[in-house]
Amino acid sequence: MSLRGIFPIDKWDFKSDSIFTNFPAEDYEEMTLHAREEKYKKGQTIFREGGIPSGIYYILEGKVKKYKVDNFEKEQIIYVANAGELIGYHAVLSTERYPDSATALEECIVLFIPKEDFLKVQERSTLLSTRLLKMLSHEFTVLSNSITIFAQRPVRERLAIALIVLREKFKKGTLEGQPIVINLSREDIANMVGTTRENTVRLLREFKNENLIETKGRKIRILDIRKMVAVSNYQ
């Protein structure tokens, strides 16, 4: 079932998957002239917060979590990026160190594009510069929305929102008519919601008892998306 009309998923989703849509072939070829495909196993780090960027990463297959780590080594997941999305470009554009870390949530294939080639095309391509500006502006809106919601909402509502957003992430690649299954560890879900693993397990058990979800191991399927939206209390 589509979220159209019942939940504003655009306020939770970055738009970098459109960066190379109808992009001039010659510009893409020049940008990727020295690019290389890199494979990452589940749990393998792509880049770390504070590292010096040497390029950008275009996700070809798999999902990647972007997160920050606090002084107590606790992760706060900022975003889950899908195949087709671009990560690591903020640091390259700002000529600063990576503001967060990125780790593969499952086996991933990523195209690494050296920053020199990326910046060379970006400097002369009005189309790329315009798209990057729009992406950055939209991502700021998404992050502002997330900060506001997760600072003010109770954990139960935050978990409902996180599951709705994750459902949309895992929808990609699911065949039509097949159930959409969220395959993420309880720890990662807790780090996305901003609570403890124990809290997450307890609330998921409540959702299961209320017939909102079904679980099998770490896999979660939302049974009634409308009811989950109602639980999220998202206005």
PDB file of C-alpha atoms in Angstrom:
ATOM      1  CA  MET A   1       0.000   0.000   0.000  1.00  0.00           C
ATOM      2  CA  SER A   2       1.250   3.467  -0.900  1.00  0.00           C
ATOM      3  CA  LEU A   3       1.827   6.133   1.741  1.00  0.00           C
ATOM      4  CA  ARG A   4       0.457   8.780  -0.575  1.00  0.00           C
ATOM      5  CA  GLY A   5      -2.121  10.877   1.243  1.00  0.00           C
ATOM      6  CA  ILE A   6      -1.631   9.255   4.646  1.00  0.00           C
ATOM      7  CA  PHE A   7       2.003  10.022   5.537  1.00  0.00           C
ATOM      8  CA  PRO A   8       4.419  12.695   4.161  1.00  0.00           C
ATOM      9  CA  ILE A   9       7.336  10.367   3.425  1.00  0.00           C
ATOM     10  CA  ASP A  10       9.105  13.134   1.433  1.00  0.00           C
ATOM     11  CA  LYS A  11       9.827  14.884   4.732  1.00  0.00           C
ATOM     12  CA  TRP A  12      11.877  11.835   5.789  1.00  0.00           C
ATOM     13  CA  ASP A  13      13.648  10.928   2.569  1.00  0.00           C
ATOM     14  CA  PHE A  14      16.690  12.524   0.942  1.00  0.00           C
ATOM     15  CA  LYS A  15      16.567  13.116  -2.817  1.00  0.00           C
ATOM     16  CA  SER A  16      20.071  12.141  -3.907  1.00  0.00           C
ATOM     17  CA  ASP A  17      18.711   9.172  -5.882  1.00  0.00           C
ATOM     18  CA  SER A  18      17.767  11.625  -8.647  1.00  0.00           C
ATOM     19  CA  ILE A  19      21.219  13.167  -8.982  1.00  0.00           C
ATOM     20  CA  PHE A  20      22.171  11.268 -12.155  1.00  0.00           C
ATOM     21  CA  THR A  21      18.687  11.033 -13.713  1.00  0.00           C
ATOM     22  CA  ASN A  22      18.887  12.228 -17.333  1.00  0.00           C
ATOM     23  CA  PHE A  23      22.435  13.399 -16.613  1.00  0.00           C
ATOM     24  CA  PRO A  24      24.567  14.128 -19.716  1.00  0.00           C
ATOM     25  CA  ALA A  25      26.425  10.953 -20.669  1.00  0.00           C
ATOM     26  CA  GLU A  26      29.679  12.780 -21.397  1.00  0.00           C
ATOM     27  CA  ASP A  27      29.696  14.433 -17.973  1.00  0.00           C
ATOM     28  CA  TYR A  28      28.978  11.152 -16.209  1.00  0.00           C
ATOM     29  CA  GLU A  29      31.725   9.388 -18.172  1.00  0.00           C
ATOM     30  CA  GLU A  30      34.221  12.120 -17.287  1.00  0.00           C
ATOM     31  CA  MET A  31      33.229  12.028 -13.608  1.00  0.00           C
ATOM     32  CA  THR A  32      33.542   8.246 -13.418  1.00  0.00           C
ATOM     33  CA  LEU A  33      36.679   7.939 -15.552  1.00  0.00           C
ATOM     34  CA  HIS A  34      38.768   6.873 -12.527  1.00  0.00           C
ATOM     35  CA  ALA A  35      35.897   5.532 -10.443  1.00  0.00           C
ATOM     36  CA  ARG A  36      36.020   2.040  -8.993  1.00  0.00           C
ATOM     37  CA  GLU A  37      33.441  -0.365  -7.631  1.00  0.00           C
ATOM     38  CA  GLU A  38      33.970  -1.335  -4.016  1.00  0.00           C
ATOM     39  CA  LYS A  39      32.245  -4.183  -2.183  1.00  0.00           C
ATOM     40  CA  TYR A  40      31.421  -3.935   1.512  1.00  0.00           C
ATOM     41  CA  LYS A  41      30.268  -6.732   3.771  1.00  0.00           C
ATOM     42  CA  LYS A  42      27.507  -6.210   6.306  1.00  0.00           C
ATOM     43  CA  GLY A  43      28.908  -4.155   9.207  1.00  0.00           C
ATOM     44  CA  GLN A  44      31.918  -2.899   7.253  1.00  0.00           C
ATOM     45  CA  THR A  45      32.659   0.824   7.526  1.00  0.00           C
ATOM     46  CA  ILE A  46      32.737   2.904   4.342  1.00  0.00           C
ATOM     47  CA  PHE A  47      33.996   6.102   5.974  1.00  0.00           C
ATOM     48  CA  ARG A  48      34.367   7.389   9.523  1.00  0.00           C
ATOM     49  CA  GLU A  49      33.396  10.629  11.201  1.00  0.00           C
ATOM     50  CA  GLY A  50      36.419  12.954  11.254  1.00  0.00           C
ATOM     51  CA  GLY A  51      38.088  11.288   8.280  1.00  0.00           C
ATOM     52  CA  ILE A  52      39.477  13.302   5.378  1.00  0.00           C
ATOM     53  CA  PRO A  53      37.356  12.751   2.246  1.00  0.00           C
ATOM     54  CA  SER A  54      39.051  11.614  -0.931  1.00  0.00           C
ATOM     55  CA  GLY A  55      35.875  11.144  -2.946  1.00  0.00           C
ATOM     56  CA  ILE A  56      32.134  10.491  -2.956  1.00  0.00           C
ATOM     57  CA  TYR A  57      30.200   7.227  -2.854  1.00  0.00           C
ATOM     58  CA  TYR A  58      27.343   6.235  -5.153  1.00  0.00           C
ATOM     59  CA  ILE A  59      25.459   3.234  -3.776  1.00  0.00           C
ATOM     60  CA  LEU A  60      24.790   0.687  -6.526  1.00  0.00           C
ATOM     61  CA  GLU A  61      23.433  -2.130  -4.351  1.00  0.00           C
ATOM     62  CA  GLY A  62      22.479  -2.460  -0.688  1.00  0.00           C
ATOM     63  CA  LYS A  63      21.701  -0.133   2.208  1.00  0.00           C
ATOM     64  CA  VAL A  64      24.011   2.060   4.279  1.00  0.00           C
ATOM     65  CA  LYS A  65      23.456   3.682   7.669  1.00  0.00           C
ATOM     66  CA  LYS A  66      24.796   7.180   8.322  1.00  0.00           C
ATOM     67  CA  TYR A  67      25.359   7.864  12.003  1.00  0.00           C
ATOM     68  CA  LYS A  68      27.221   9.798  14.668  1.00  0.00           C
ATOM     69  CA  VAL A  69      28.795   8.388  17.841  1.00  0.00           C
ATOM     70  CA  ASP A  70      28.533  10.216  21.175  1.00  0.00           C
ATOM     71  CA  ASN A  71      31.033  10.366  24.031  1.00  0.00           C
ATOM     72  CA  PHE A  72      29.622   7.105  25.420  1.00  0.00           C
ATOM     73  CA  GLU A  73      30.187   5.270  22.110  1.00  0.00           C
ATOM     74  CA  LYS A  74      26.432   5.249  21.504  1.00  0.00           C
ATOM     75  CA  GLU A  75      25.344   5.454  17.871  1.00  0.00           C
ATOM     76  CA  GLN A  76      22.642   7.808  16.663  1.00  0.00           C
ATOM     77  CA  ILE A  77      21.529   6.791  13.188  1.00  0.00           C
ATOM     78  CA  ILE A  78      20.824   9.882  11.124  1.00  0.00           C
ATOM     79  CA  TYR A  79      19.699   8.269   7.904  1.00  0.00           C
ATOM     80  CA  VAL A  80      19.461   4.993   6.001  1.00  0.00           C
ATOM     81  CA  ALA A  81      20.621   5.371   2.388  1.00  0.00           C
ATOM     82  CA  ASN A  82      19.386   3.091  -0.393  1.00  0.00           C
ATOM     83  CA  ALA A  83      20.790   1.938  -3.719  1.00  0.00           C
ATOM     84  CA  GLY A  84      20.891   4.897  -6.105  1.00  0.00           C
ATOM     85  CA  GLU A  85      21.771   7.417  -3.403  1.00  0.00           C
ATOM     86  CA  LEU A  86      24.917   9.491  -3.005  1.00  0.00           C
ATOM     87  CA  ILE A  87      26.831   9.757   0.275  1.00  0.00           C
ATOM     88  CA  GLY A  88      29.960  11.551   1.402  1.00  0.00           C
ATOM     89  CA  TYR A  89      29.523  14.499  -0.925  1.00  0.00           C
ATOM     90  CA  HIS A  90      28.850  17.069   1.827  1.00  0.00           C
ATOM     91  CA  ALA A  91      32.419  16.837   3.098  1.00  0.00           C
ATOM     92  CA  VAL A  92      33.861  17.074  -0.405  1.00  0.00           C
ATOM     93  CA  LEU A  93      31.843  20.196  -1.240  1.00  0.00           C
ATOM     94  CA  SER A  94      32.668  21.902   2.064  1.00  0.00           C
ATOM     95  CA  THR A  95      36.335  20.761   2.024  1.00  0.00           C
ATOM     96  CA  GLU A  96      35.868  19.587   5.599  1.00  0.00           C
ATOM     97  CA  ARG A  97      36.193  16.235   7.351  1.00  0.00           C
ATOM     98  CA  TYR A  98      33.353  13.747   7.310  1.00  0.00           C
ATOM     99  CA  PRO A  99      30.653  14.956   9.761  1.00  0.00           C
ATOM    100  CA  ASP A 100      29.375  11.410  10.299  1.00  0.00           C
ATOM    101  CA  SER A 101      30.171   7.757   9.630  1.00  0.00           C
ATOM    102  CA  ALA A 102      28.750   5.324   7.083  1.00  0.00           C
ATOM    103  CA  THR A 103      28.517   1.554   7.502  1.00  0.00           C
ATOM    104  CA  ALA A 104      26.954  -1.151   5.332  1.00  0.00           C
ATOM    105  CA  LEU A 105      23.708  -2.554   6.750  1.00  0.00           C
ATOM    106  CA  GLU A 106      23.922  -5.451   4.299  1.00  0.00           C
ATOM    107  CA  GLU A 107      26.264  -6.486   1.511  1.00  0.00           C
ATOM    108  CA  CYS A 108      26.803  -3.393  -0.630  1.00  0.00           C
ATOM    109  CA  ILE A 109      28.379  -2.440  -3.920  1.00  0.00           C
ATOM    110  CA  VAL A 110      29.437   1.205  -4.003  1.00  0.00           C
ATOM    111  CA  LEU A 111      30.939   3.262  -6.798  1.00  0.00           C
ATOM    112  CA  PHE A 112      33.771   5.409  -5.411  1.00  0.00           C
ATOM    113  CA  ILE A 113      34.280   8.614  -7.437  1.00  0.00           C
ATOM    114  CA  PRO A 114      37.517  10.566  -6.704  1.00  0.00           C
ATOM    115  CA  LYS A 115      36.807  14.076  -5.487  1.00  0.00           C
ATOM    116  CA  GLU A 116      38.999  15.661  -8.181  1.00  0.00           C
ATOM    117  CA  ASP A 117      36.838  14.200 -10.951  1.00  0.00           C
ATOM    118  CA  PHE A 118      33.606  15.004  -9.116  1.00  0.00           C
ATOM    119  CA  LEU A 119      34.606  18.629  -8.446  1.00  0.00           C
ATOM    120  CA  LYS A 120      35.917  19.119 -11.981  1.00  0.00           C
ATOM    121  CA  VAL A 121      32.513  18.287 -13.462  1.00  0.00           C
ATOM    122  CA  GLN A 122      30.630  20.108 -10.700  1.00  0.00           C
ATOM    123  CA  GLU A 123      32.548  23.348 -11.335  1.00  0.00           C
ATOM    124  CA  ARG A 124      31.445  23.587 -14.965  1.00  0.00           C
ATOM    125  CA  SER A 125      28.083  21.788 -14.887  1.00  0.00           C
ATOM    126  CA  THR A 126      25.209  24.103 -14.057  1.00  0.00           C
ATOM    127  CA  LEU A 127      22.867  21.102 -13.951  1.00  0.00           C
ATOM    128  CA  LEU A 128      24.952  19.239 -11.359  1.00  0.00           C
ATOM    129  CA  SER A 129      25.466  22.353  -9.236  1.00  0.00           C
ATOM    130  CA  THR A 130      21.729  23.113  -9.267  1.00  0.00           C
ATOM    131  CA  ARG A 131      20.837  19.554  -8.317  1.00  0.00           C
ATOM    132  CA  LEU A 132      23.394  19.494  -5.507  1.00  0.00           C
ATOM    133  CA  LEU A 133      22.011  22.758  -4.125  1.00  0.00           C
ATOM    134  CA  LYS A 134      18.457  21.383  -4.200  1.00  0.00           C
ATOM    135  CA  MET A 135      19.616  18.168  -2.525  1.00  0.00           C
ATOM    136  CA  LEU A 136      21.420  20.021   0.248  1.00  0.00           C
ATOM    137  CA  SER A 137      18.418  22.274   0.851  1.00  0.00           C
ATOM    138  CA  HIS A 138      16.026  19.317   1.005  1.00  0.00           C
ATOM    139  CA  GLU A 139      18.324  17.341   3.304  1.00  0.00           C
ATOM    140  CA  PHE A 140      18.442  20.294   5.686  1.00  0.00           C
ATOM    141  CA  THR A 141      14.632  20.270   5.767  1.00  0.00           C
ATOM    142  CA  VAL A 142      14.560  16.497   6.403  1.00  0.00           C
ATOM    143  CA  LEU A 143      17.097  16.727   9.233  1.00  0.00           C
ATOM    144  CA  SER A 144      15.314  19.694  10.807  1.00  0.00           C
ATOM    145  CA  ASN A 145      12.063  17.727  10.699  1.00  0.00           C
ATOM    146  CA  SER A 146      13.740  14.688  12.271  1.00  0.00           C
ATOM    147  CA  ILE A 147      15.349  16.696  15.072  1.00  0.00           C
ATOM    148  CA  THR A 148      12.057  18.404  15.926  1.00  0.00           C
ATOM    149  CA  ILE A 149      10.014  15.200  15.903  1.00  0.00           C
ATOM    150  CA  PHE A 150      12.473  13.047  17.806  1.00  0.00           C
ATOM    151  CA  ALA A 151      13.067  15.714  20.428  1.00  0.00           C
ATOM    152  CA  GLN A 152       9.390  16.142  21.217  1.00  0.00           C
ATOM    153  CA  ARG A 153       7.620  12.829  20.616  1.00  0.00           C
ATOM    154  CA  PRO A 154       7.300   9.900  23.035  1.00  0.00           C
ATOM    155  CA  VAL A 155       9.306   6.777  22.159  1.00  0.00           C
ATOM    156  CA  ARG A 156       6.249   4.816  21.023  1.00  0.00           C
ATOM    157  CA  GLU A 157       5.412   7.413  18.376  1.00  0.00           C
ATOM    158  CA  ARG A 158       9.068   7.714  17.338  1.00  0.00           C
ATOM    159  CA  LEU A 159       9.284   3.955  16.837  1.00  0.00           C
ATOM    160  CA  ALA A 160       6.121   3.969  14.728  1.00  0.00           C
ATOM    161  CA  ILE A 161       7.567   6.736  12.528  1.00  0.00           C
ATOM    162  CA  ALA A 162      10.886   4.873  12.208  1.00  0.00           C
ATOM    163  CA  LEU A 163       9.103   1.682  11.120  1.00  0.00           C
ATOM    164  CA  ILE A 164       7.056   3.588   8.532  1.00  0.00           C
ATOM    165  CA  VAL A 165      10.209   5.181   7.116  1.00  0.00           C
ATOM    166  CA  LEU A 166      12.100   1.859   7.138  1.00  0.00           C
ATOM    167  CA  ARG A 167       9.193   0.141   5.398  1.00  0.00           C
ATOM    168  CA  GLU A 168       9.578   2.614   2.548  1.00  0.00           C
ATOM    169  CA  LYS A 169      13.336   1.944   2.447  1.00  0.00           C
ATOM    170  CA  PHE A 170      12.887  -1.821   2.265  1.00  0.00           C
ATOM    171  CA  LYS A 171      10.053  -1.466  -0.243  1.00  0.00           C
ATOM    172  CA  LYS A 172      12.656  -0.742  -2.895  1.00  0.00           C
ATOM    173  CA  GLY A 173      13.677  -4.000  -4.494  1.00  0.00           C
ATOM    174  CA  THR A 174      10.561  -5.836  -3.269  1.00  0.00           C
ATOM    175  CA  LEU A 175       8.530  -7.399  -6.075  1.00  0.00           C
ATOM    176  CA  GLU A 176       4.990  -6.106  -6.480  1.00  0.00           C
ATOM    177  CA  GLY A 177       2.578  -8.214  -4.480  1.00  0.00           C
ATOM    178  CA  GLN A 178       5.294  -9.468  -2.160  1.00  0.00           C
ATOM    179  CA  PRO A 179       5.283  -8.454   1.545  1.00  0.00           C
ATOM    180  CA  ILE A 180       7.599  -5.599   2.510  1.00  0.00           C
ATOM    181  CA  VAL A 181       9.959  -6.889   5.192  1.00  0.00           C
ATOM    182  CA  ILE A 182      12.159  -4.670   7.371  1.00  0.00           C
ATOM    183  CA  ASN A 183      15.382  -6.559   8.023  1.00  0.00           C
ATOM    184  CA  LEU A 184      17.302  -4.573  10.627  1.00  0.00           C
ATOM    185  CA  SER A 185      18.758  -5.385  14.030  1.00  0.00           C
ATOM    186  CA  ARG A 186      16.950  -4.238  17.151  1.00  0.00           C
ATOM    187  CA  GLU A 187      20.077  -2.295  18.074  1.00  0.00           C
ATOM    188  CA  ASP A 188      20.032  -0.358  14.805  1.00  0.00           C
ATOM    189  CA  ILE A 189      16.315   0.385  15.163  1.00  0.00           C
ATOM    190  CA  ALA A 190      16.937   1.614  18.727  1.00  0.00           C
ATOM    191  CA  ASN A 191      19.784   3.819  17.484  1.00  0.00           C
ATOM    192  CA  MET A 192      17.504   5.253  14.827  1.00  0.00           C
ATOM    193  CA  VAL A 193      14.725   5.984  17.325  1.00  0.00           C
ATOM    194  CA  GLY A 194      17.080   7.295  20.008  1.00  0.00           C
ATOM    195  CA  THR A 195      16.257   4.835  22.769  1.00  0.00           C
ATOM    196  CA  THR A 196      17.594   1.630  24.317  1.00  0.00           C
ATOM    197  CA  ARG A 197      17.465  -1.798  22.744  1.00  0.00           C
ATOM    198  CA  GLU A 198      15.370  -3.004  25.686  1.00  0.00           C
ATOM    199  CA  ASN A 199      12.795  -0.256  25.112  1.00  0.00           C
ATOM    200  CA  THR A 200      12.652  -1.117  21.434  1.00  0.00           C
ATOM    201  CA  VAL A 201      12.105  -4.832  22.098  1.00  0.00           C
ATOM    202  CA  ARG A 202       9.345  -4.051  24.615  1.00  0.00           C
ATOM    203  CA  LEU A 203       7.509  -1.695  22.264  1.00  0.00           C
ATOM    204  CA  LEU A 204       7.817  -4.070  19.317  1.00  0.00           C
ATOM    205  CA  ARG A 205       6.234  -6.728  21.517  1.00  0.00           C
ATOM    206  CA  GLU A 206       3.390  -4.304  22.236  1.00  0.00           C
ATOM    207  CA  PHE A 207       2.953  -3.607  18.516  1.00  0.00           C
ATOM    208  CA  LYS A 208       2.890  -7.355  17.866  1.00  0.00           C
ATOM    209  CA  ASN A 209       0.240  -7.908  20.552  1.00  0.00           C
ATOM    210  CA  GLU A 210      -1.836  -5.136  18.972  1.00  0.00           C
ATOM    211  CA  ASN A 211      -1.572  -6.877  15.569  1.00  0.00           C
ATOM    212  CA  LEU A 212       0.271  -3.919  14.101  1.00  0.00           C
ATOM    213  CA  ILE A 213       3.272  -6.014  13.086  1.00  0.00           C
ATOM    214  CA  GLU A 214       4.470  -9.563  12.759  1.00  0.00           C
ATOM    215  CA  THR A 215       8.055 -10.622  13.427  1.00  0.00           C
ATOM    216  CA  LYS A 216      10.273 -13.521  12.468  1.00  0.00           C
ATOM    217  CA  GLY A 217      13.695 -13.300  14.037  1.00  0.00           C
ATOM    218  CA  ARG A 218      14.947  -9.800  13.283  1.00  0.00           C
ATOM    219  CA  LYS A 219      12.516  -9.362  10.384  1.00  0.00           C
ATOM    220  CA  ILE A 220       9.485  -7.111  10.834  1.00  0.00           C
ATOM    221  CA  ARG A 221       6.409  -6.715   8.643  1.00  0.00           C
ATOM    222  CA  ILE A 222       3.844  -3.991   9.205  1.00  0.00           C
ATOM    223  CA  LEU A 223       0.396  -5.570   8.963  1.00  0.00           C
ATOM    224  CA  ASP A 224      -1.665  -2.384   8.771  1.00  0.00           C
ATOM    225  CA  ILE A 225       0.143   0.726   7.608  1.00  0.00           C
ATOM    226  CA  ARG A 226      -2.849   2.976   8.289  1.00  0.00           C
ATOM    227  CA  LYS A 227      -2.990   1.887  11.923  1.00  0.00           C
ATOM    228  CA  MET A 228       0.775   2.383  12.225  1.00  0.00           C
ATOM    229  CA  VAL A 229       0.411   5.924  10.876  1.00  0.00           C
ATOM    230  CA  ALA A 230      -2.305   6.505  13.472  1.00  0.00           C
ATOM    231  CA  VAL A 231       0.039   5.282  16.228  1.00  0.00           C
ATOM    232  CA  SER A 232       2.741   7.649  14.980  1.00  0.00           C
ATOM    233  CA  ASN A 233       0.344  10.531  15.604  1.00  0.00           C
ATOM    234  CA  TYR A 234       2.060  12.406  12.809  1.00  0.00           C
ATOM    235  CA  GLN A 235       0.218  15.624  11.987  1.00  0.00           C
TER     236      GLN A 235
END
